[in-house]
Short mmCIF file of N, CA and C and ligand atoms in Angstrom, two decimals:
data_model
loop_
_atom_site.label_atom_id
_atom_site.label_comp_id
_atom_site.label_asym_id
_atom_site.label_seq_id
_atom_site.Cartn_x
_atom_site.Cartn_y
_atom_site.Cartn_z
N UNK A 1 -36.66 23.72 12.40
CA UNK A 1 -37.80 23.87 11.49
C UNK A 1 -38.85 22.80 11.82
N UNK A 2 -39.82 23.07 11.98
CA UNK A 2 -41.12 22.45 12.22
C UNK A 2 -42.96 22.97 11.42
N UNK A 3 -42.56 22.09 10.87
CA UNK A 3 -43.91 21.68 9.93
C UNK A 3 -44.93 20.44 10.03
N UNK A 4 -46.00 20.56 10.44
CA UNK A 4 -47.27 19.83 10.83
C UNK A 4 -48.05 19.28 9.46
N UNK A 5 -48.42 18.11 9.34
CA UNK A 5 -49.36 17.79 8.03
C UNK A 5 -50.32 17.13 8.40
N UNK A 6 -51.31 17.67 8.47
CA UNK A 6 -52.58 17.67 8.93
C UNK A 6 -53.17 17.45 8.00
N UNK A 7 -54.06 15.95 7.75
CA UNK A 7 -54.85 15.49 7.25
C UNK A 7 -56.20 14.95 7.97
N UNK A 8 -57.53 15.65 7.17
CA UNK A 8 -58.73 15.35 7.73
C UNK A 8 -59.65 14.36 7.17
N UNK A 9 -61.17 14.38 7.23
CA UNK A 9 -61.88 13.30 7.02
C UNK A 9 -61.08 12.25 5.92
N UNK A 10 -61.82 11.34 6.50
CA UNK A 10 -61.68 9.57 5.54
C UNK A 10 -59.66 9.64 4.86
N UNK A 11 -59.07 10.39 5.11
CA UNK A 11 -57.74 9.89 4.79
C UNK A 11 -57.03 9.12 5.67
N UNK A 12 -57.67 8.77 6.43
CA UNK A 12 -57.10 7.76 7.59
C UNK A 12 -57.20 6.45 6.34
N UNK A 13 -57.66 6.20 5.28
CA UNK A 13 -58.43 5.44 4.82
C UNK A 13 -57.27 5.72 3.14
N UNK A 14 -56.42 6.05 3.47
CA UNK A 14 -55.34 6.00 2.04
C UNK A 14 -55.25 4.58 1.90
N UNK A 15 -55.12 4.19 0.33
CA UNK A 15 -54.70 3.07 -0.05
C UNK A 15 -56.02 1.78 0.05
N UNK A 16 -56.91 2.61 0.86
CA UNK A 16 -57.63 1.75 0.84
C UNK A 16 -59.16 2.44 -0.01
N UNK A 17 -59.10 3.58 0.51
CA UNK A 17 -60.33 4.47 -0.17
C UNK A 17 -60.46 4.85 -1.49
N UNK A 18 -60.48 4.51 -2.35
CA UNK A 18 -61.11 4.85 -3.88
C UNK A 18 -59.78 5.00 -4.43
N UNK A 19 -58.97 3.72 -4.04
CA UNK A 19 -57.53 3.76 -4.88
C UNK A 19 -57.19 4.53 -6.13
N UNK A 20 -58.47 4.60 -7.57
CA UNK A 20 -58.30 4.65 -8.57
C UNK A 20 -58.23 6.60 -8.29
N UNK A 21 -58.75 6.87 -7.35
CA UNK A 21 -58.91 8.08 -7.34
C UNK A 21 -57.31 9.01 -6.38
N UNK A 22 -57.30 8.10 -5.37
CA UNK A 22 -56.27 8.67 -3.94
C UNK A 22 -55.23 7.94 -3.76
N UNK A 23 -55.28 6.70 -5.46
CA UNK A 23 -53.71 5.53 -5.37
C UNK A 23 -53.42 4.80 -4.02
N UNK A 24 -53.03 3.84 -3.91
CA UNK A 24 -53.10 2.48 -3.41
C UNK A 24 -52.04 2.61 -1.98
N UNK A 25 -51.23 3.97 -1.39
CA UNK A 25 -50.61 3.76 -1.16
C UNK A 25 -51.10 4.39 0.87
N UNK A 26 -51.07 3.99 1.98
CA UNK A 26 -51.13 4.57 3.22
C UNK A 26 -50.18 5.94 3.38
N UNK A 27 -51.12 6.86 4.36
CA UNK A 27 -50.04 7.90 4.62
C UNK A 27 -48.74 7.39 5.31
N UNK A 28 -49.73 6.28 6.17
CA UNK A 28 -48.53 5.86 7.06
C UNK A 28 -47.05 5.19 6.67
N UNK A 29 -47.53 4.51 5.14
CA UNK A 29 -46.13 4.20 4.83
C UNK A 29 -45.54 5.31 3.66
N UNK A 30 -46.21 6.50 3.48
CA UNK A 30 -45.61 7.46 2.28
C UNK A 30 -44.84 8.60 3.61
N UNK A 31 -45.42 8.46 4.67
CA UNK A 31 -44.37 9.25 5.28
C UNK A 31 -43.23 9.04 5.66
N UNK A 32 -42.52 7.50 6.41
CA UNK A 32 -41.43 7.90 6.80
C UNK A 32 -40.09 8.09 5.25
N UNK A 33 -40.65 8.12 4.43
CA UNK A 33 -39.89 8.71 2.97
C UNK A 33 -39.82 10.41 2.58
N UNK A 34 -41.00 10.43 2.94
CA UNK A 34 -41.08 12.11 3.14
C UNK A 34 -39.97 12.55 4.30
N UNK A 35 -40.27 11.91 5.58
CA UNK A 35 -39.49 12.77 6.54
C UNK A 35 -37.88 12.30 6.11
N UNK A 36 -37.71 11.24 5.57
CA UNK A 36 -35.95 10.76 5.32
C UNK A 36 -35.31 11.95 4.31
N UNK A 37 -36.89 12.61 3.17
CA UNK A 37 -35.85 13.63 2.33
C UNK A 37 -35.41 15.01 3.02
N UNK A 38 -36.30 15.02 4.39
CA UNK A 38 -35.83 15.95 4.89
C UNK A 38 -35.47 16.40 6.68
N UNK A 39 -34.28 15.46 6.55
CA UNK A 39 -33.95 15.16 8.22
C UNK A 39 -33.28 16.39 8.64
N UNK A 40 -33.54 17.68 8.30
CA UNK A 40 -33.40 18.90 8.97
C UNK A 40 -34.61 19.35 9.18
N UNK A 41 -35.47 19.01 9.04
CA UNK A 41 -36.97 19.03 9.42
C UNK A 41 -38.02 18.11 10.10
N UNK A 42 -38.32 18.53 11.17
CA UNK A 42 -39.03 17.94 12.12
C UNK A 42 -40.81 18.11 11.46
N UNK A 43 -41.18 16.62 10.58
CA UNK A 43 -42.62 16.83 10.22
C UNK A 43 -43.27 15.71 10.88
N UNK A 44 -44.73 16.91 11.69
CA UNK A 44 -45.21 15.89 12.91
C UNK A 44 -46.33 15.43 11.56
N UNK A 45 -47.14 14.64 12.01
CA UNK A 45 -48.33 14.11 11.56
C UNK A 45 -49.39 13.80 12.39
N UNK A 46 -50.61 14.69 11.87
CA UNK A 46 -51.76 13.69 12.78
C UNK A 46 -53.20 13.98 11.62
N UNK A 47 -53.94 12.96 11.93
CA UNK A 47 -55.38 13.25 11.61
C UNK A 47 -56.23 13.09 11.88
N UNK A 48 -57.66 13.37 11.85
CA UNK A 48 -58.33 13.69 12.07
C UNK A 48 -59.90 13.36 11.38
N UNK A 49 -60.84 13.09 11.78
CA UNK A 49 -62.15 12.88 11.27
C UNK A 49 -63.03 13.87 11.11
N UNK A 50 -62.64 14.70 12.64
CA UNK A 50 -63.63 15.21 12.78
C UNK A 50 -62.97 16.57 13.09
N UNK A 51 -63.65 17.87 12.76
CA UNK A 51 -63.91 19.11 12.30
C UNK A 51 -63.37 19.76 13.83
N UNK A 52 -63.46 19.73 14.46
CA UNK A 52 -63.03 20.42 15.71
C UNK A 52 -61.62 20.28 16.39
N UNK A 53 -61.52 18.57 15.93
CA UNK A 53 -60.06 17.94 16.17
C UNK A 53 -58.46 18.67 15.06
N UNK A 54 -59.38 19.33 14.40
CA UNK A 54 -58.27 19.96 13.48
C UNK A 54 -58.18 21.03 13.76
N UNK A 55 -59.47 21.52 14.01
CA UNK A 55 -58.93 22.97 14.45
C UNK A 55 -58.21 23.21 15.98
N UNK A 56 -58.81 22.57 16.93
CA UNK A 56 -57.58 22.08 17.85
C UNK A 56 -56.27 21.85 17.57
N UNK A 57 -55.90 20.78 16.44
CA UNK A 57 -54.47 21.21 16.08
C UNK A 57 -54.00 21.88 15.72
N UNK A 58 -54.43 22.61 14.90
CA UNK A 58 -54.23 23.85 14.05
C UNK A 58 -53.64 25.16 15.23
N UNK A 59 -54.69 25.43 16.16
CA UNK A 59 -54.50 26.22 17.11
C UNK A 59 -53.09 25.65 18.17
N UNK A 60 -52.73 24.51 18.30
CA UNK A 60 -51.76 23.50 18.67
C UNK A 60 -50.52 24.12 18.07
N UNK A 61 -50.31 24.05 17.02
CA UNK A 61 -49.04 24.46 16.33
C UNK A 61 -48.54 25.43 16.02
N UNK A 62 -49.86 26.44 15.50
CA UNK A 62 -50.21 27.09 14.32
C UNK A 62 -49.04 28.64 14.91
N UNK A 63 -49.07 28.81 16.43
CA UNK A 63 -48.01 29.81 16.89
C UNK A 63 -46.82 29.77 16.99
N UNK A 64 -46.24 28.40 16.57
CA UNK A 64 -44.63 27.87 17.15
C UNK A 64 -44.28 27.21 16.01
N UNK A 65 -45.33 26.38 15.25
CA UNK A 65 -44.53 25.90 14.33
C UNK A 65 -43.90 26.90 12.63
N UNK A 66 -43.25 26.23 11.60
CA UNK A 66 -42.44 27.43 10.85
C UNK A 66 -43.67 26.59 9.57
N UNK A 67 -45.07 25.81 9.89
CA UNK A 67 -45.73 25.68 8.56
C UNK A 67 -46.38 24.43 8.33
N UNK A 68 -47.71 24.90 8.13
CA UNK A 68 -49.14 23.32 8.29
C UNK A 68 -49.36 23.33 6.96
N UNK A 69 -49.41 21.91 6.73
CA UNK A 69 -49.38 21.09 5.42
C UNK A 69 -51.28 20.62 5.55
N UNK A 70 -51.99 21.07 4.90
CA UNK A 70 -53.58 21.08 5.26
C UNK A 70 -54.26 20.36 4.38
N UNK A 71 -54.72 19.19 4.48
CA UNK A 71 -55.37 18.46 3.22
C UNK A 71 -56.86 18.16 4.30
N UNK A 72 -57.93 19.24 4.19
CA UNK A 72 -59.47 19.08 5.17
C UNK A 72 -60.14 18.03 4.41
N UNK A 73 -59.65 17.61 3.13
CA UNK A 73 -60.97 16.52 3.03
C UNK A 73 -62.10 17.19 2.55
N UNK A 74 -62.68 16.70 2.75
CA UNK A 74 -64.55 17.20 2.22
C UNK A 74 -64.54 18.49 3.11
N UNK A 75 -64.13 18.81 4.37
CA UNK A 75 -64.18 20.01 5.31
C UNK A 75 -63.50 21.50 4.43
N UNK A 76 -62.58 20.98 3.27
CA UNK A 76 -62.53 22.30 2.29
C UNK A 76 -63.79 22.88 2.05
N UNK A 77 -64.65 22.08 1.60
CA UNK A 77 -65.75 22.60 0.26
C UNK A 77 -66.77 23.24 1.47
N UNK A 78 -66.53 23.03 2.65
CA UNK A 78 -67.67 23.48 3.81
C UNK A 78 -67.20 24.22 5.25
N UNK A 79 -66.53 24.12 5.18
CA UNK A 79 -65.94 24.91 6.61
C UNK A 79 -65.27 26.22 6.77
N UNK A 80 -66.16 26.84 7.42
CA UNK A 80 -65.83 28.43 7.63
C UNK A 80 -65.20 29.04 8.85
N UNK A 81 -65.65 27.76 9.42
CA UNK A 81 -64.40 27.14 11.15
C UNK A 81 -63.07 27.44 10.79
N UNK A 82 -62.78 26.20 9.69
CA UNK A 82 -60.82 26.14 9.27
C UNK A 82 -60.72 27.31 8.61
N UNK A 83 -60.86 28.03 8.19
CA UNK A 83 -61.11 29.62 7.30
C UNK A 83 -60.45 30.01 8.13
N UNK A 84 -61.85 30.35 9.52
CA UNK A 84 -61.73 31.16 10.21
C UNK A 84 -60.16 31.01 11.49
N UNK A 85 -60.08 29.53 11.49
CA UNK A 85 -59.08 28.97 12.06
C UNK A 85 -57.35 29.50 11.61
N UNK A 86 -57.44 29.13 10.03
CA UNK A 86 -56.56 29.34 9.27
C UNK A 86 -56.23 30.80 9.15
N UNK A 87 -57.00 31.93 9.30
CA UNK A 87 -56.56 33.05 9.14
C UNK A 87 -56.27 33.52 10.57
N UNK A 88 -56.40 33.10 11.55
CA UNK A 88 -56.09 33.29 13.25
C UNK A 88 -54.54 33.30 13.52
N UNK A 89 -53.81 32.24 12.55
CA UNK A 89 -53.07 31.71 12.87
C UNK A 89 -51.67 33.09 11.94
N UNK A 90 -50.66 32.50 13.06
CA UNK A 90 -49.27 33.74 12.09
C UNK A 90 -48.22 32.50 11.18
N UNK A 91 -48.46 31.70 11.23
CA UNK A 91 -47.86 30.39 10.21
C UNK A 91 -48.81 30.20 9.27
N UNK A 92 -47.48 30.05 7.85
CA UNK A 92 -48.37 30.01 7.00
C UNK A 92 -48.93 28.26 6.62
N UNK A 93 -49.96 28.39 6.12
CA UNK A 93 -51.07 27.36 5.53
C UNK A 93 -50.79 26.80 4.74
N UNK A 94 -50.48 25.79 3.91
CA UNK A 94 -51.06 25.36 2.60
C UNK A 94 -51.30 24.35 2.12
N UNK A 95 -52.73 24.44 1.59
CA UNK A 95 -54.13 24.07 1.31
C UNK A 95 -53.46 22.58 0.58
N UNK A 96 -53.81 21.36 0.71
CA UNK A 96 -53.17 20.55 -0.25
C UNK A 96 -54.19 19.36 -0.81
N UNK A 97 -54.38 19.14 -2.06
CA UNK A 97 -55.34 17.68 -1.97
C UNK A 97 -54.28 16.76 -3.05
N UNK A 98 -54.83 15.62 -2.94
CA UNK A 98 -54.38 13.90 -3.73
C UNK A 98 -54.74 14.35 -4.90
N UNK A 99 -56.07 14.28 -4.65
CA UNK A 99 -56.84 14.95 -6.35
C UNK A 99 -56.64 16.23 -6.71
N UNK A 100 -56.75 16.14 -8.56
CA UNK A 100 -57.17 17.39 -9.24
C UNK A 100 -58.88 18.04 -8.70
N UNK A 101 -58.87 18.76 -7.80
CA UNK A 101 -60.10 18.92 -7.60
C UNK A 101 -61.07 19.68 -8.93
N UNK A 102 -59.89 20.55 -9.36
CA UNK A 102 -61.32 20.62 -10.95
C UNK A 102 -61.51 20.50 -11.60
N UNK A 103 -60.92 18.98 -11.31
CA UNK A 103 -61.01 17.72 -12.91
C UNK A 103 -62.32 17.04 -12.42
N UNK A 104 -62.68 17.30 -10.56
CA UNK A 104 -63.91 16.61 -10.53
C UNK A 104 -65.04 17.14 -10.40
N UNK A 105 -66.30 16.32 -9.53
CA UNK A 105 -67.39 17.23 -9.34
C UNK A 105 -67.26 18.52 -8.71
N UNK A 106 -68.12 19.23 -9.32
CA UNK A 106 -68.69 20.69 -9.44
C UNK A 106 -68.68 21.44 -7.83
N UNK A 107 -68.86 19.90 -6.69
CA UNK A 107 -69.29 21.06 -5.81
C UNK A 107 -67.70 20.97 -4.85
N UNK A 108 -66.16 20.22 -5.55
CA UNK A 108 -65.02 20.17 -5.13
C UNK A 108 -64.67 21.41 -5.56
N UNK A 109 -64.90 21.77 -6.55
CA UNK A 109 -64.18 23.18 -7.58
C UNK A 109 -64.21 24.18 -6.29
N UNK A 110 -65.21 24.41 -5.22
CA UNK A 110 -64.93 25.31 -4.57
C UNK A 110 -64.34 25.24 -3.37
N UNK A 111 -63.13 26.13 -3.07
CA UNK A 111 -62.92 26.09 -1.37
C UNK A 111 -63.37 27.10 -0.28
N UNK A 112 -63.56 26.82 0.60
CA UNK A 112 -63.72 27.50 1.34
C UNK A 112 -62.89 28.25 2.88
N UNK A 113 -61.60 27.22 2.38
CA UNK A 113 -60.46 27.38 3.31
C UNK A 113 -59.06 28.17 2.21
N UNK A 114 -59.19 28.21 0.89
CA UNK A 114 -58.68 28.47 -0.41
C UNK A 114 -58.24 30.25 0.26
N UNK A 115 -58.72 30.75 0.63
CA UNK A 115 -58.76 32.52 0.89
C UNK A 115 -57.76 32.56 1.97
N UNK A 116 -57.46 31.74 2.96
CA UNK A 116 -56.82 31.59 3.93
C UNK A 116 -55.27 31.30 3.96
N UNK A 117 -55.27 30.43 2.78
CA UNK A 117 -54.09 29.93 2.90
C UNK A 117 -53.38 30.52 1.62
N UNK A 118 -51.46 30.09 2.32
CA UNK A 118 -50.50 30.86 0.97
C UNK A 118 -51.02 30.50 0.13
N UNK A 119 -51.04 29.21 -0.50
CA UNK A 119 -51.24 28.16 -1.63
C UNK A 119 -52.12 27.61 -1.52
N UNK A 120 -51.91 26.69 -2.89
CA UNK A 120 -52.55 25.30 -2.65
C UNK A 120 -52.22 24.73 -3.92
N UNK A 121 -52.16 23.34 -4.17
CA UNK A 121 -51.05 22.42 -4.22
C UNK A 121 -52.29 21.60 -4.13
N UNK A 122 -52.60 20.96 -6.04
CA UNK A 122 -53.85 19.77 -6.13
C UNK A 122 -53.56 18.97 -7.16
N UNK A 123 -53.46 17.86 -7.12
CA UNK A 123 -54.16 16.96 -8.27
C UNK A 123 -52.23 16.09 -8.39
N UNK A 124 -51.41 16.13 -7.81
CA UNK A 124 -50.17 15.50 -8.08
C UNK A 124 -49.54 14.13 -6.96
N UNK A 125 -50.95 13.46 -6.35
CA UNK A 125 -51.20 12.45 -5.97
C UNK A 125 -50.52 12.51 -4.39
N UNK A 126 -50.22 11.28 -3.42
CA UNK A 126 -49.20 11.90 -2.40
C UNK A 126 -47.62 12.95 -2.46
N UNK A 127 -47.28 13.02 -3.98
CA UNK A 127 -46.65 14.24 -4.01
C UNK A 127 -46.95 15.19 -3.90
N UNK A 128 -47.92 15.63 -3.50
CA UNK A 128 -48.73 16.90 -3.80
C UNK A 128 -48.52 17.55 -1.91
N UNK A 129 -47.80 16.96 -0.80
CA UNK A 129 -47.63 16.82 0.54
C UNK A 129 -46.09 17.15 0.12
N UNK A 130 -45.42 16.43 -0.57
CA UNK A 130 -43.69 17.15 -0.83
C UNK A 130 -43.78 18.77 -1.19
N UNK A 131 -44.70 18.53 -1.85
CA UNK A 131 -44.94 19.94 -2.75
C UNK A 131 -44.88 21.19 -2.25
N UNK A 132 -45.65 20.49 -0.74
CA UNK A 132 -45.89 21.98 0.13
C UNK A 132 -45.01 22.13 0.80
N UNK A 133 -44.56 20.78 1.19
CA UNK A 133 -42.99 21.10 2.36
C UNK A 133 -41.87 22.12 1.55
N UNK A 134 -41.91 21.84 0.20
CA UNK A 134 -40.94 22.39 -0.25
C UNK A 134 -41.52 23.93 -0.15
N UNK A 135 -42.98 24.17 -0.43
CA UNK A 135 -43.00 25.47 -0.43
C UNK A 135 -42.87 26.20 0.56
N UNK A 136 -43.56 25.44 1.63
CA UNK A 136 -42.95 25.99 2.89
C UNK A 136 -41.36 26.47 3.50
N UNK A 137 -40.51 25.50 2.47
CA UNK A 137 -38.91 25.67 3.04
C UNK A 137 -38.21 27.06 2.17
N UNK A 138 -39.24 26.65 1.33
CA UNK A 138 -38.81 28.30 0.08
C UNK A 138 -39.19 29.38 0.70
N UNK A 139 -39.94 29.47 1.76
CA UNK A 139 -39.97 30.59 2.43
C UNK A 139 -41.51 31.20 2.02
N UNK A 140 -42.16 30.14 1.66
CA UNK A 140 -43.69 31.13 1.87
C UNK A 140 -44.25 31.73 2.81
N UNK A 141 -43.47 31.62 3.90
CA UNK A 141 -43.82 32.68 5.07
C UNK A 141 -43.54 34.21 4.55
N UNK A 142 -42.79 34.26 3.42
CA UNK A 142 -42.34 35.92 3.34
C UNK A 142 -43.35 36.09 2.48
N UNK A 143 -44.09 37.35 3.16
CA UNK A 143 -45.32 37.95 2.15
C UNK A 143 -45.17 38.11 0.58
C1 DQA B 1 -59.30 15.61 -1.27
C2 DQA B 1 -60.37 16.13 -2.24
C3 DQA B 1 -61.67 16.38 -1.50
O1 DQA B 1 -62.65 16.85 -2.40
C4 DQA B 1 -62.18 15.10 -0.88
O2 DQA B 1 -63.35 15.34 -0.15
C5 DQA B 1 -61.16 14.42 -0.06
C6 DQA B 1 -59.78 14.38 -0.52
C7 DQA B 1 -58.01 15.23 -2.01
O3 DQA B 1 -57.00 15.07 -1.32
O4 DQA B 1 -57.99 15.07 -3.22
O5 DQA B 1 -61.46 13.83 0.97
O6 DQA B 1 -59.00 16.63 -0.35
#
Protein backbone atom coordinates (compact mmCIF):
# COMPACT_ATOMS: atom_id res chain seq x y z
CA UNK A 1 0.00 0.00 0.00
CA UNK A 2 1.23 3.31 -1.02
CA UNK A 3 -0.12 6.66 -0.26
CA UNK A 4 1.51 10.14 -1.15
CA UNK A 5 0.73 13.44 1.04
CA UNK A 6 1.19 16.16 -0.86
CA UNK A 7 1.30 19.40 0.61
CA UNK A 8 1.41 22.82 -1.29
CA UNK A 9 2.06 26.58 -0.91
CA UNK A 10 3.58 28.12 2.47
CA UNK A 11 3.15 24.66 4.46
CA UNK A 12 6.69 24.18 4.25
CA UNK A 13 6.18 26.89 6.92
CA UNK A 14 4.06 24.60 9.72
CA UNK A 15 4.62 25.61 13.18
CA UNK A 16 5.94 28.51 12.16
CA UNK A 17 3.11 30.19 9.95
CA UNK A 18 0.10 31.66 11.78
CA UNK A 19 0.44 29.09 14.66
CA UNK A 20 -2.89 30.36 16.17
CA UNK A 21 -4.43 29.35 12.97
CA UNK A 22 -2.16 25.93 11.53
CA UNK A 23 -0.81 25.13 15.52
CA UNK A 24 2.76 25.22 16.42
CA UNK A 25 3.70 21.96 15.24
CA UNK A 26 6.25 21.06 11.66
CA UNK A 27 5.04 18.51 9.15
CA UNK A 28 8.34 17.30 9.49
CA UNK A 29 8.08 16.31 13.01
CA UNK A 30 4.04 15.28 12.86
CA UNK A 31 5.07 12.77 10.33
CA UNK A 32 7.34 10.25 11.46
CA UNK A 33 4.15 9.52 14.11
CA UNK A 34 1.83 9.29 11.36
CA UNK A 35 3.95 6.79 9.42
CA UNK A 36 4.77 4.65 13.00
CA UNK A 37 0.64 4.25 13.19
CA UNK A 38 0.88 2.75 10.09
CA UNK A 39 3.97 0.53 9.23
CA UNK A 40 1.98 -1.51 6.65
CA UNK A 41 1.92 1.53 4.73
CA UNK A 42 4.44 3.11 2.76
CA UNK A 43 3.54 7.21 3.14
CA UNK A 44 5.90 9.22 0.86
CA UNK A 45 5.90 13.00 1.50
CA UNK A 46 6.78 15.93 -0.52
CA UNK A 47 5.94 19.63 -1.05
CA UNK A 48 5.72 22.00 -2.90
CA UNK A 49 5.38 25.92 -3.53
CA UNK A 50 4.73 26.03 -6.61
CA UNK A 51 1.67 24.98 -8.86
CA UNK A 52 3.30 22.87 -11.51
CA UNK A 53 5.58 20.99 -8.97
CA UNK A 54 2.41 19.31 -7.71
CA UNK A 55 0.98 18.56 -10.51
CA UNK A 56 4.14 16.84 -11.58
CA UNK A 57 3.74 14.81 -8.54
CA UNK A 58 0.48 14.12 -8.76
CA UNK A 59 1.01 12.75 -12.35
CA UNK A 60 4.25 10.89 -10.48
CA UNK A 61 2.13 8.68 -8.38
CA UNK A 62 -1.23 9.26 -9.22
CA UNK A 63 -1.07 5.65 -11.64
CA UNK A 64 0.73 3.27 -9.14
CA UNK A 65 0.08 4.59 -6.03
CA UNK A 66 -3.31 3.02 -3.81
CA UNK A 67 -4.02 7.17 -2.66
CA UNK A 68 -2.87 11.17 -2.49
CA UNK A 69 -3.42 12.90 0.67
CA UNK A 70 -3.88 16.71 -1.04
CA UNK A 71 -3.69 19.77 1.15
CA UNK A 72 -3.06 22.75 -2.28
CA UNK A 73 -2.96 25.56 0.06
CA UNK A 74 -4.31 28.73 -1.39
CA UNK A 75 -4.00 26.60 -4.99
CA UNK A 76 -7.61 25.03 -3.74
CA UNK A 77 -9.55 28.31 -4.01
CA UNK A 78 -7.76 28.84 -7.70
CA UNK A 79 -6.59 26.07 -9.66
CA UNK A 80 -8.28 24.43 -12.47
CA UNK A 81 -4.74 22.76 -13.34
CA UNK A 82 -5.10 20.37 -9.94
CA UNK A 83 -8.94 19.85 -10.96
CA UNK A 84 -7.96 19.12 -14.08
CA UNK A 85 -4.89 17.09 -12.77
CA UNK A 86 -6.95 15.38 -10.10
CA UNK A 87 -9.60 14.05 -12.33
CA UNK A 88 -6.77 12.53 -14.94
CA UNK A 89 -5.70 10.50 -12.41
CA UNK A 90 -7.34 6.53 -11.52
CA UNK A 91 -6.27 6.96 -7.60
CA UNK A 92 -8.35 8.34 -5.50
CA UNK A 93 -7.81 12.10 -4.05
CA UNK A 94 -8.53 13.54 -0.89
CA UNK A 95 -8.84 17.08 -0.58
CA UNK A 96 -7.44 17.89 3.05
CA UNK A 97 -6.88 21.31 5.02
CA UNK A 98 -5.46 22.26 8.94
CA UNK A 99 -8.28 24.74 8.93
CA UNK A 100 -12.07 24.85 9.13
CA UNK A 101 -12.19 26.52 5.84
CA UNK A 102 -15.87 27.82 6.43
CA UNK A 103 -15.26 29.08 9.65
CA UNK A 104 -13.02 31.50 7.55
CA UNK A 105 -12.88 34.11 4.88
CA UNK A 106 -15.45 34.04 2.22
CA UNK A 107 -13.15 33.54 -0.63
CA UNK A 108 -11.69 29.87 1.33
CA UNK A 109 -15.45 28.62 1.40
CA UNK A 110 -14.82 27.77 -2.20
CA UNK A 111 -12.89 24.89 -3.90
CA UNK A 112 -11.98 24.42 -6.89
CA UNK A 113 -10.21 21.06 -6.69
CA UNK A 114 -13.49 19.99 -4.18
CA UNK A 115 -15.35 18.26 -7.59
CA UNK A 116 -12.36 16.10 -8.14
CA UNK A 117 -11.73 14.51 -5.25
CA UNK A 118 -13.46 11.43 -3.03
CA UNK A 119 -13.53 13.71 0.03
CA UNK A 120 -12.40 16.20 1.91
CA UNK A 121 -11.41 16.28 5.38
CA UNK A 122 -11.19 20.24 7.06
CA UNK A 123 -10.82 22.07 10.08
CA UNK A 124 -9.34 18.97 12.59
CA UNK A 125 -5.81 20.50 12.68
CA UNK A 126 -2.69 18.02 11.57
CA UNK A 127 -5.25 15.28 12.26
CA UNK A 128 -7.11 16.11 9.56
CA UNK A 129 -3.83 14.09 7.27
CA UNK A 130 -4.72 10.77 9.66
CA UNK A 131 -8.13 11.35 8.61
CA UNK A 132 -7.55 10.75 5.06
CA UNK A 133 -5.09 7.91 5.42
CA UNK A 134 -7.69 6.25 7.19
CA UNK A 135 -10.11 7.01 4.49
CA UNK A 136 -8.08 5.96 2.03
CA UNK A 137 -7.42 2.41 3.88
CA UNK A 138 -11.34 2.09 4.21
CA UNK A 139 -11.34 1.71 0.75
CA UNK A 140 -12.42 5.00 -0.83
CA UNK A 141 -11.20 3.75 -3.94
CA UNK A 142 -14.55 1.67 -4.20
CA UNK A 143 -17.06 3.89 -5.99
C1 LIG B 1 -5.28 25.46 4.15
C2 LIG B 1 -6.43 26.47 3.99
C3 LIG B 1 -6.18 27.36 2.79
O1 LIG B 1 -7.24 28.29 2.66
C4 LIG B 1 -4.89 28.13 2.97
O2 LIG B 1 -4.63 28.92 1.84
C5 LIG B 1 -3.74 27.26 3.30
C6 LIG B 1 -3.93 26.15 4.22
C7 LIG B 1 -5.45 24.61 5.42
O3 LIG B 1 -4.76 23.60 5.51
O4 LIG B 1 -6.21 24.96 6.31
O5 LIG B 1 -2.62 27.50 2.86
O6 LIG B 1 -5.30 24.58 3.04
Amino acid sequence: MKIQIINGPNLNLLGVREPGIYGKSSFESYLPGLQARYPEVQLHYYQSNIEGELIDKMQEVGFSFDGIVLNAGAYTHTSIALLDCIRSLPCPVVEVHISNVHGREEFRHRSLISAGCKGVIAGFGLDSYRLAVEAILNGVSEP
